[in-house]
PDB file of C-alpha atoms in Angstrom:
ATOM      1  CA  PHE A   1     144.709 108.374 122.330  1.00 86.00           C
ATOM      2  CA  VAL A   2     146.546 111.506 121.176  1.00 90.00           C
ATOM      3  CA  MET A   3     145.046 113.105 118.063  1.00 89.00           C
ATOM      4  CA  GLY A   4     146.481 116.083 116.232  1.00 89.00           C
ATOM      5  CA  PRO A   5     144.297 118.774 114.638  1.00 91.00           C
ATOM      6  CA  GLY A   6     142.255 117.345 111.755  1.00 89.00           C
ATOM      7  CA  VAL A   7     143.537 113.810 112.368  1.00 91.00           C
ATOM      8  CA  SER A   8     141.165 110.842 111.985  1.00 91.00           C
ATOM      9  CA  SER A   9     141.472 107.556 113.818  1.00 89.00           C
ATOM     10  CA  ALA A  10     142.102 104.269 112.083  1.00 88.00           C
ATOM     11  CA  GLN A  11     138.989 102.284 111.144  1.00 85.00           C
ATOM     12  CA  ASP A  12     139.420  99.817 114.014  1.00 87.00           C
ATOM     13  CA  ALA A  13     140.698 102.242 116.676  1.00 89.00           C
ATOM     14  CA  PHE A  14     137.246 102.342 118.237  1.00 91.00           C
ATOM     15  CA  SER A  15     134.574  99.657 118.149  1.00 92.00           C
ATOM     16  CA  GLY A  16     131.436  98.964 120.156  1.00 90.00           C
ATOM     17  CA  HIS A  17     130.465  95.369 120.838  1.00 89.00           C
ATOM     18  CA  TYR A  18     127.124  93.971 121.892  1.00 82.00           C
ATOM     19  CA  THR A  19     126.383  90.348 122.806  1.00 79.00           C
ATOM     20  CA  PRO A  20     122.631  89.625 123.071  1.00 73.00           C
ATOM     21  CA  LEU A  21     123.116  86.138 124.572  1.00 65.00           C
ATOM     22  CA  SER A  22     119.992  84.914 122.724  1.00 60.00           C
ATOM     23  CA  TYR A  23     117.832  87.706 124.175  1.00 64.00           C
ATOM     24  CA  SER A  24     115.836  89.726 121.673  1.00 63.00           C
ATOM     25  CA  GLY A  25     115.186  93.429 122.055  1.00 60.00           C
ATOM     26  CA  THR A  26     116.813  96.841 121.751  1.00 66.00           C
ATOM     27  CA  THR A  27     119.754  98.179 123.762  1.00 80.00           C
ATOM     28  CA  ILE A  28     120.825 101.835 123.451  1.00 83.00           C
ATOM     29  CA  VAL A  29     124.392 102.721 124.434  1.00 88.00           C
ATOM     30  CA  GLU A  30     125.899 106.207 124.718  1.00 91.00           C
ATOM     31  CA  TYR A  31     129.560 106.630 123.781  1.00 90.00           C
ATOM     32  CA  MET A  32     131.227 109.956 124.647  1.00 91.00           C
ATOM     33  CA  PHE A  33     134.516 111.001 123.072  1.00 91.00           C
ATOM     34  CA  TYR A  34     136.166 113.811 125.045  1.00 92.00           C
ATOM     35  CA  ASN A  35     139.384 115.708 125.617  1.00 93.00           C
ATOM     36  CA  MET A  36     140.788 114.415 128.889  1.00 92.00           C
ATOM     37  CA  ASP A  37     142.281 117.861 129.617  1.00 92.00           C
ATOM     38  CA  ASP A  38     138.977 119.659 128.946  1.00 92.00           C
ATOM     39  CA  GLU A  39     135.908 117.425 129.141  1.00 90.00           C
ATOM     40  CA  SER A  40     133.699 120.216 127.807  1.00 91.00           C
ATOM     41  CA  GLN A  41     135.195 119.341 124.426  1.00 91.00           C
ATOM     42  CA  ASN A  42     133.197 116.213 123.755  1.00 90.00           C
ATOM     43  CA  LEU A  43     131.027 114.383 121.283  1.00 90.00           C
ATOM     44  CA  LYS A  44     128.248 111.987 122.299  1.00 90.00           C
ATOM     45  CA  VAL A  45     127.099 109.204 119.992  1.00 90.00           C
ATOM     46  CA  TYR A  46     124.104 106.978 120.662  1.00 88.00           C
ATOM     47  CA  VAL A  47     124.125 103.502 119.152  1.00 84.00           C
ATOM     48  CA  LYS A  48     121.021 101.353 119.040  1.00 75.00           C
ATOM     49  CA  TYR A  49     121.732  97.615 119.031  1.00 74.00           C
ATOM     50  CA  VAL A  50     118.745  95.560 117.902  1.00 63.00           C
ATOM     51  CA  ALA A  51     118.826  91.792 118.394  1.00 66.00           C
ATOM     52  CA  ASN A  52     116.206  89.658 116.685  1.00 78.00           C
ATOM     53  CA  ASN A  53     116.121  85.921 117.219  1.00 89.00           C
ATOM     54  CA  PHE A  54     113.792  85.572 114.238  1.00 93.00           C
ATOM     55  CA  GLN A  55     113.322  87.707 111.147  1.00 91.00           C
ATOM     56  CA  LEU A  56     110.176  87.737 109.007  1.00 92.00           C
ATOM     57  CA  THR A  57     110.305  88.634 105.318  1.00 91.00           C
ATOM     58  CA  TRP A  58     107.129  89.271 103.351  1.00 86.00           C
ATOM     59  CA  ASN A  59     107.073  89.886  99.589  1.00 77.00           C
ATOM     60  CA  GLY A  60     110.840  90.265  99.688  1.00 80.00           C
ATOM     61  CA  GLU A  61     110.817  92.972 102.373  1.00 83.00           C
ATOM     62  CA  PRO A  62     111.959  92.503 106.018  1.00 86.00           C
ATOM     63  CA  MET A  63     109.159  93.110 108.520  1.00 85.00           C
ATOM     64  CA  GLY A  64     109.198  95.042 111.770  1.00 82.00           C
ATOM     65  CA  ALA A  65     107.408  94.117 114.987  1.00 81.00           C
ATOM     66  CA  SER A  66     103.976  94.576 113.419  1.00 84.00           C
ATOM     67  CA  VAL A  67     102.287  94.606 110.031  1.00 87.00           C
ATOM     68  CA  SER A  68      98.852  95.559 108.703  1.00 84.00           C
ATOM     69  CA  VAL A  69      96.975  93.427 106.185  1.00 86.00           C
ATOM     70  CA  SER A  70      93.841  94.951 104.658  1.00 79.00           C
ATOM     71  CA  ALA A  71      91.330  94.100 101.948  1.00 70.00           C
ATOM     72  CA  GLU A  72      87.846  94.933 100.766  1.00 58.00           C
ATOM     73  CA  PHE A  73      84.854  93.630 102.670  1.00 55.00           C
ATOM     74  CA  ILE A  74      84.063  91.123  99.904  1.00 54.00           C
ATOM     75  CA  VAL A  75      87.328  89.222 100.380  1.00 66.00           C
ATOM     76  CA  GLY A  76      86.648  85.915 102.118  1.00 79.00           C
ATOM     77  CA  GLU A  77      90.078  85.441 103.686  1.00 88.00           C
ATOM     78  CA  LEU A  78      93.203  87.468 104.385  1.00 91.00           C
ATOM     79  CA  VAL A  79      96.493  85.549 104.388  1.00 92.00           C
ATOM     80  CA  PHE A  80      99.834  86.598 105.873  1.00 94.00           C
ATOM     81  CA  ASN A  81     102.540  84.186 104.723  1.00 93.00           C
ATOM     82  CA  PRO A  82     106.048  85.495 105.452  1.00 94.00           C
ATOM     83  CA  ILE A  83     109.322  83.621 105.291  1.00 95.00           C
ATOM     84  CA  VAL A  84     110.745  82.989 108.782  1.00 96.00           C
ATOM     85  CA  ARG A  85     114.503  83.092 109.404  1.00 96.00           C
ATOM     86  CA  ASN A  86     116.457  81.797 112.402  1.00 95.00           C
ATOM     87  CA  SER A  87     118.752  84.755 113.101  1.00 92.00           C
ATOM     88  CA  THR A  88     120.643  83.093 115.951  1.00 90.00           C
ATOM     89  CA  ASP A  89     123.867  81.096 115.793  1.00 89.00           C
ATOM     90  CA  SER A  90     122.181  77.999 117.262  1.00 91.00           C
ATOM     91  CA  THR A  91     119.984  75.231 115.912  1.00 95.00           C
ATOM     92  CA  LEU A  92     116.464  75.794 117.256  1.00 96.00           C
ATOM     93  CA  LYS A  93     113.367  73.629 117.607  1.00 97.00           C
ATOM     94  CA  VAL A  94     110.743  76.206 116.775  1.00 98.00           C
ATOM     95  CA  LYS A  95     107.055  76.286 117.648  1.00 98.00           C
ATOM     96  CA  VAL A  96     104.507  79.077 117.206  1.00 98.00           C
ATOM     97  CA  ARG A  97     102.124  80.500 119.797  1.00 98.00           C
ATOM     98  CA  ARG A  98      99.099  82.551 118.723  1.00 98.00           C
ATOM     99  CA  THR A  99      97.606  85.185 121.030  1.00 97.00           C
ATOM    100  CA  ASN A 100      94.432  87.011 120.027  1.00 96.00           C
ATOM    101  CA  LEU A 101      94.827  90.619 121.199  1.00 93.00           C
ATOM    102  CA  ILE A 102      91.745  92.199 119.616  1.00 89.00           C
ATOM    103  CA  VAL A 103      89.097  90.161 117.796  1.00 90.00           C
ATOM    104  CA  VAL A 104      86.235  91.401 115.630  1.00 86.00           C
ATOM    105  CA  GLU A 105      83.060  89.659 116.754  1.00 84.00           C
ATOM    106  CA  GLY A 106      81.998  86.970 114.306  1.00 86.00           C
ATOM    107  CA  SER A 107      85.423  86.654 112.662  1.00 90.00           C
ATOM    108  CA  GLU A 108      87.741  83.637 112.675  1.00 95.00           C
ATOM    109  CA  ASN A 109      91.488  83.220 112.444  1.00 97.00           C
ATOM    110  CA  TYR A 110      93.883  80.310 112.430  1.00 98.00           C
ATOM    111  CA  PHE A 111      97.501  79.660 111.526  1.00 98.00           C
ATOM    112  CA  GLN A 112      99.725  77.083 109.897  1.00 97.00           C
ATOM    113  CA  TRP A 113     103.141  76.041 111.164  1.00 98.00           C
ATOM    114  CA  VAL A 114     104.215  72.891 109.305  1.00 94.00           C
ATOM    115  CA  LEU A 115     100.556  71.790 109.611  1.00 95.00           C
ATOM    116  CA  PRO A 116      97.334  73.840 109.490  1.00 95.00           C
ATOM    117  CA  TYR A 117      95.510  74.214 112.812  1.00 97.00           C
ATOM    118  CA  GLU A 118      91.930  74.905 113.810  1.00 95.00           C
ATOM    119  CA  ASP A 119      90.727  78.285 115.059  1.00 95.00           C
ATOM    120  CA  SER A 120      90.771  76.896 118.619  1.00 96.00           C
ATOM    121  CA  THR A 121      94.506  76.022 118.562  1.00 97.00           C
ATOM    122  CA  ASN A 122      96.868  78.562 120.119  1.00 98.00           C
ATOM    123  CA  VAL A 123     100.168  76.631 120.177  1.00 98.00           C
ATOM    124  CA  SER A 124     101.434  74.511 117.307  1.00 98.00           C
ATOM    125  CA  ILE A 125     101.729  70.802 117.951  1.00 97.00           C
ATOM    126  CA  GLU A 126     104.539  70.384 115.451  1.00 96.00           C
ATOM    127  CA  TYR A 127     107.938  72.023 115.744  1.00 97.00           C
ATOM    128  CA  LEU A 128     110.440  72.781 113.012  1.00 98.00           C
ATOM    129  CA  GLU A 129     114.156  72.279 113.519  1.00 98.00           C
ATOM    130  CA  MET A 130     115.962  75.275 112.044  1.00 97.00           C
ATOM    131  CA  ALA A 131     119.721  75.501 111.586  1.00 97.00           C
ATOM    132  CA  PRO A 132     121.501  78.821 112.252  1.00 94.00           C
ATOM    133  CA  GLY A 133     120.560  81.277 109.516  1.00 94.00           C
ATOM    134  CA  ALA A 134     118.031  78.894 107.967  1.00 97.00           C
ATOM    135  CA  SER A 135     114.784  80.172 106.449  1.00 96.00           C
ATOM    136  CA  THR A 136     111.450  78.452 105.953  1.00 96.00           C
ATOM    137  CA  GLU A 137     109.928  77.582 102.624  1.00 91.00           C
ATOM    138  CA  VAL A 138     107.099  79.763 101.336  1.00 84.00           C
ATOM    139  CA  ASP A 139     103.775  79.005 103.083  1.00 86.00           C
ATOM    140  CA  LEU A 140     105.332  76.828 105.806  1.00 95.00           C
ATOM    141  CA  PHE A 141     104.026  79.498 108.164  1.00 97.00           C
ATOM    142  CA  SER A 142     100.872  81.452 107.417  1.00 96.00           C
ATOM    143  CA  GLY A 143      98.278  83.386 109.359  1.00 97.00           C
ATOM    144  CA  HIS A 144      94.692  83.251 108.084  1.00 96.00           C
ATOM    145  CA  TYR A 145      91.852  85.645 108.869  1.00 95.00           C
ATOM    146  CA  LYS A 146      88.196  85.232 107.855  1.00 92.00           C
ATOM    147  CA  PRO A 147      86.107  88.368 108.530  1.00 87.00           C
ATOM    148  CA  ASN A 148      82.868  86.483 107.735  1.00 83.00           C
ATOM    149  CA  GLY A 149      81.271  89.717 106.566  1.00 72.00           C
ATOM    150  CA  ASN A 150      82.263  91.720 109.663  1.00 76.00           C
ATOM    151  CA  ALA A 151      84.138  95.009 109.348  1.00 72.00           C
ATOM    152  CA  GLY A 152      86.917  96.001 111.726  1.00 78.00           C
ATOM    153  CA  THR A 153      90.466  95.136 112.766  1.00 84.00           C
ATOM    154  CA  THR A 154      91.591  91.941 114.478  1.00 91.00           C
ATOM    155  CA  SER A 155      95.093  92.011 116.009  1.00 93.00           C
ATOM    156  CA  VAL A 156      96.908  88.700 116.404  1.00 96.00           C
ATOM    157  CA  GLU A 157     100.287  88.176 118.043  1.00 96.00           C
ATOM    158  CA  TYR A 158     102.453  85.302 116.799  1.00 97.00           C
ATOM    159  CA  THR A 159     105.367  84.212 118.985  1.00 96.00           C
ATOM    160  CA  PHE A 160     108.112  82.036 117.509  1.00 97.00           C
ATOM    161  CA  PHE A 161     110.037  80.254 120.263  1.00 96.00           C
ATOM    162  CA  ASP A 162     112.541  77.487 120.873  1.00 96.00           C
ATOM    163  CA  ILE A 163     110.933  74.593 122.744  1.00 96.00           C
ATOM    164  CA  ASP A 164     114.135  73.793 124.663  1.00 94.00           C
ATOM    165  CA  TYR A 165     114.924  77.383 125.695  1.00 91.00           C
ATOM    166  CA  GLU A 166     111.783  79.513 125.658  1.00 88.00           C
ATOM    167  CA  ILE A 167     113.815  82.634 126.444  1.00 87.00           C
ATOM    168  CA  ILE A 168     114.731  82.461 122.756  1.00 90.00           C
ATOM    169  CA  TYR A 169     111.663  83.932 121.127  1.00 92.00           C
ATOM    170  CA  GLN A 170     110.352  86.729 118.937  1.00 92.00           C
ATOM    171  CA  LYS A 171     106.875  88.297 118.830  1.00 92.00           C
ATOM    172  CA  PHE A 172     105.145  89.779 115.798  1.00 94.00           C
ATOM    173  CA  VAL A 173     101.712  91.428 115.667  1.00 94.00           C
ATOM    174  CA  VAL A 174      99.534  91.251 112.553  1.00 95.00           C
ATOM    175  CA  ASN A 175      96.584  93.638 112.210  1.00 92.00           C
ATOM    176  CA  TYR A 176      93.971  92.133 109.902  1.00 92.00           C
ATOM    177  CA  THR A 177      91.447  94.723 108.690  1.00 86.00           C
ATOM    178  CA  SER A 178      88.232  94.036 106.781  1.00 80.00           C
ATOM    179  CA  LEU A 179      86.800  97.165 105.219  1.00 70.00           C
ATOM    180  CA  PRO A 180      83.168  98.298 105.022  1.00 61.00           C
ATOM    181  CA  ASP A 181      81.496  97.797 101.647  1.00 59.00           C
ATOM    182  CA  ALA A 182      79.452 100.986 101.733  1.00 60.00           C
ATOM    183  CA  ILE A 183      80.175 102.462  98.283  1.00 69.00           C
ATOM    184  CA  ASP A 184      77.215 102.511  95.893  1.00 74.00           C
ATOM    185  CA  GLU A 185      77.446  99.713  93.330  1.00 70.00           C
ATOM    186  CA  SER A 186      76.672 102.049  90.415  1.00 76.00           C
ATOM    187  CA  ILE A 187      79.712 104.127  91.366  1.00 80.00           C
ATOM    188  CA  LEU A 188      81.936 101.067  91.684  1.00 75.00           C
ATOM    189  CA  LYS A 189      81.051 100.011  88.138  1.00 78.00           C
ATOM    190  CA  GLY A 190      82.145 103.354  86.689  1.00 86.00           C
ATOM    191  CA  VAL A 191      85.316 104.247  88.564  1.00 90.00           C
ATOM    192  CA  HIS A 192      88.790 102.966  87.798  1.00 90.00           C
ATOM    193  CA  PHE A 193      92.113 103.455  89.550  1.00 91.00           C
ATOM    194  CA  SER A 194      95.484 102.345  88.235  1.00 92.00           C
ATOM    195  CA  ALA A 195      98.162 100.991  90.544  1.00 90.00           C
ATOM    196  CA  ILE A 196     100.469 103.661  91.930  1.00 94.00           C
ATOM    197  CA  TYR A 197     103.698 103.988  89.951  1.00 96.00           C
ATOM    198  CA  PRO A 198     106.623 103.836  90.198  1.00 95.00           C
ATOM    199  CA  ASN A 199     106.584 101.249  92.959  1.00 93.00           C
ATOM    200  CA  PRO A 200     109.138 101.101  94.587  1.00 93.00           C
ATOM    201  CA  ALA A 201     109.220 104.909  94.650  1.00 95.00           C
ATOM    202  CA  ILE A 202     111.828 107.468  95.674  1.00 93.00           C
ATOM    203  CA  ASN A 203     110.426 111.017  95.524  1.00 94.00           C
ATOM    204  CA  PHE A 204     107.063 110.938  93.753  1.00 95.00           C
ATOM    205  CA  VAL A 205     104.285 108.530  92.808  1.00 97.00           C
ATOM    206  CA  ASN A 206     101.606 108.849  90.144  1.00 96.00           C
ATOM    207  CA  LEU A 207      98.063 107.535  89.907  1.00 96.00           C
ATOM    208  CA  ASN A 208      95.662 107.515  86.964  1.00 96.00           C
ATOM    209  CA  TYR A 209      91.933 107.347  87.604  1.00 96.00           C
ATOM    210  CA  THR A 210      88.465 107.638  86.118  1.00 94.00           C
ATOM    211  CA  LEU A 211      85.588 109.015  88.214  1.00 94.00           C
ATOM    212  CA  VAL A 212      81.826 109.270  87.679  1.00 92.00           C
ATOM    213  CA  PRO A 213      79.319 112.004  88.677  1.00 89.00           C
ATOM    214  CA  GLY A 214      78.285 110.137  91.844  1.00 88.00           C
ATOM    215  CA  VAL A 215      81.756 110.616  93.356  1.00 91.00           C
ATOM    216  CA  LYS A 216      81.646 113.552  95.798  1.00 90.00           C
ATOM    217  CA  SER A 217      85.170 113.163  97.210  1.00 92.00           C
ATOM    218  CA  ALA A 218      88.251 111.045  96.537  1.00 94.00           C
ATOM    219  CA  SER A 219      91.722 110.868  98.047  1.00 95.00           C
ATOM    220  CA  ILE A 220      94.867 108.772  98.307  1.00 95.00           C
ATOM    221  CA  ARG A 221      95.781 107.940 101.908  1.00 93.00           C
ATOM    222  CA  ILE A 222      99.241 106.567 102.763  1.00 94.00           C
ATOM    223  CA  SER A 223      99.782 104.714 106.060  1.00 89.00           C
ATOM    224  CA  ASN A 224     102.889 103.213 107.598  1.00 86.00           C
ATOM    225  CA  ILE A 225     103.218  99.580 108.577  1.00 77.00           C
ATOM    226  CA  LEU A 226     101.649 100.307 111.995  1.00 74.00           C
ATOM    227  CA  GLY A 227      98.533 101.721 110.339  1.00 77.00           C
ATOM    228  CA  THR A 228      99.301 105.381 111.128  1.00 84.00           C
ATOM    229  CA  VAL A 229      98.258 107.783 108.357  1.00 89.00           C
ATOM    230  CA  VAL A 230     101.345 109.699 107.177  1.00 93.00           C
ATOM    231  CA  SER A 231      99.950 111.408 104.072  1.00 94.00           C
ATOM    232  CA  GLU A 232      96.598 112.084 102.398  1.00 95.00           C
ATOM    233  CA  THR A 233      96.113 113.773  99.031  1.00 95.00           C
ATOM    234  CA  ASN A 234      92.711 114.897  97.759  1.00 96.00           C
ATOM    235  CA  LEU A 235      92.052 114.062  94.110  1.00 96.00           C
ATOM    236  CA  ASN A 236      90.805 116.638  91.616  1.00 95.00           C
ATOM    237  CA  LEU A 237      87.374 115.345  90.576  1.00 94.00           C
ATOM    238  CA  ASN A 238      87.749 117.046  87.195  1.00 93.00           C
ATOM    239  CA  SER A 239      91.093 115.432  86.409  1.00 94.00           C
ATOM    240  CA  ASN A 240      92.196 111.877  85.656  1.00 94.00           C
ATOM    241  CA  SER A 241      95.654 111.745  87.239  1.00 96.00           C
ATOM    242  CA  THR A 242      97.555 112.908  90.302  1.00 96.00           C
ATOM    243  CA  HIS A 243     101.175 113.361  91.357  1.00 95.00           C
ATOM    244  CA  VAL A 244     102.011 112.721  95.044  1.00 96.00           C
ATOM    245  CA  ASP A 245     105.211 113.863  96.772  1.00 95.00           C
ATOM    246  CA  VAL A 246     106.609 111.098  99.035  1.00 95.00           C
ATOM    247  CA  SER A 247     110.122 112.525  99.384  1.00 94.00           C
ATOM    248  CA  GLN A 248     109.538 113.364 103.076  1.00 92.00           C
ATOM    249  CA  LEU A 249     108.756 109.749 103.995  1.00 94.00           C
ATOM    250  CA  ASP A 250     111.445 107.416 105.311  1.00 92.00           C
ATOM    251  CA  GLY A 251     112.308 104.407 103.205  1.00 91.00           C
ATOM    252  CA  GLY A 252     110.286 101.287 104.000  1.00 90.00           C
ATOM    253  CA  ILE A 253     106.954  99.568 103.491  1.00 88.00           C
ATOM    254  CA  TYR A 254     103.738 101.572 103.395  1.00 90.00           C
ATOM    255  CA  PHE A 255     100.147 100.968 102.354  1.00 89.00           C
ATOM    256  CA  TYR A 256      98.126 103.299 100.154  1.00 90.00           C
ATOM    257  CA  SER A 257      94.336 103.373 100.194  1.00 87.00           C
ATOM    258  CA  VAL A 258      91.881 104.820  97.711  1.00 89.00           C
ATOM    259  CA  ILE A 259      89.193 106.706  99.680  1.00 89.00           C
ATOM    260  CA  LEU A 260      85.930 107.267  97.811  1.00 88.00           C
ATOM    261  CA  ASN A 261      83.052 109.264  99.328  1.00 86.00           C
ATOM    262  CA  GLY A 262      84.643 108.777 102.738  1.00 83.00           C
ATOM    263  CA  GLU A 263      84.922 104.981 102.390  1.00 81.00           C
ATOM    264  CA  ARG A 264      88.009 102.916 101.696  1.00 78.00           C
ATOM    265  CA  LEU A 265      87.813 101.327  98.247  1.00 79.00           C
ATOM    266  CA  SER A 266      91.090  99.389  98.234  1.00 78.00           C
ATOM    267  CA  THR A 267      94.451  99.095  99.967  1.00 78.00           C
ATOM    268  CA  LYS A 268      97.747  98.050  98.384  1.00 83.00           C
ATOM    269  CA  LYS A 269     101.418  97.971  99.327  1.00 86.00           C
ATOM    270  CA  LEU A 270     103.817 100.798  98.487  1.00 91.00           C
ATOM    271  CA  VAL A 271     107.591 100.536  98.896  1.00 91.00           C
ATOM    272  CA  ILE A 272     109.633 103.716  99.295  1.00 93.00           C
ATOM    273  CA  ARG A 273     113.376 103.580  98.805  1.00 90.00           C
TER     274      ARG A 273
END
């Protein structure tokens, strides 16, 4: 293709095509544009093609391969109830397989797919027929975790698969975390934290708070969806508000935790645009 100086190609002069053939996963392809008379004049472009047979959406946001769900120790049950979408161009008969990867001793977990199942069930008995592009109703699928008073993180893998062609599947890992309730009750009665705002955020978030003399340290910790801490801001104990810069974080779903005297008080979702 002959190109004069400063000339741009037509929109459809070049195109890359990827056919997943019902396989999920990521394929990375390198395309190199070069001068055939002098190959040192070149430009390399890497394109990542991601094929997902199923897509999960939670609270209106698309999920990645894993998600963290956290709550205070006193919460009796954690529930993960995304909407499930058939992203293929075929009608699928979908079942769910649960695999316990890491389990906190003394905890329980179960799931619902069309019907609720006992803690001992790993593969759903019922299947759901899903047309191409179809999505489930709210709460048709849900993962349930009962810490039963035990602190720690339980990791559960849910695999959605077609019963006729099990090569059509998608795996998602949910990390359920129950938090230690080690903050003095007299402190809990006196402190107050607003929700972070604005949420969704772009460059900055704000938080208003009230502390009491028993608070020795306080911070706001932001983690990504994999649970990795990406930011932590210490709070001024003599103030009642803070301003946190989030402009360096990529857009997506995060979780922010209030840390009081070294213990996690609460965890909530933060969306960054």
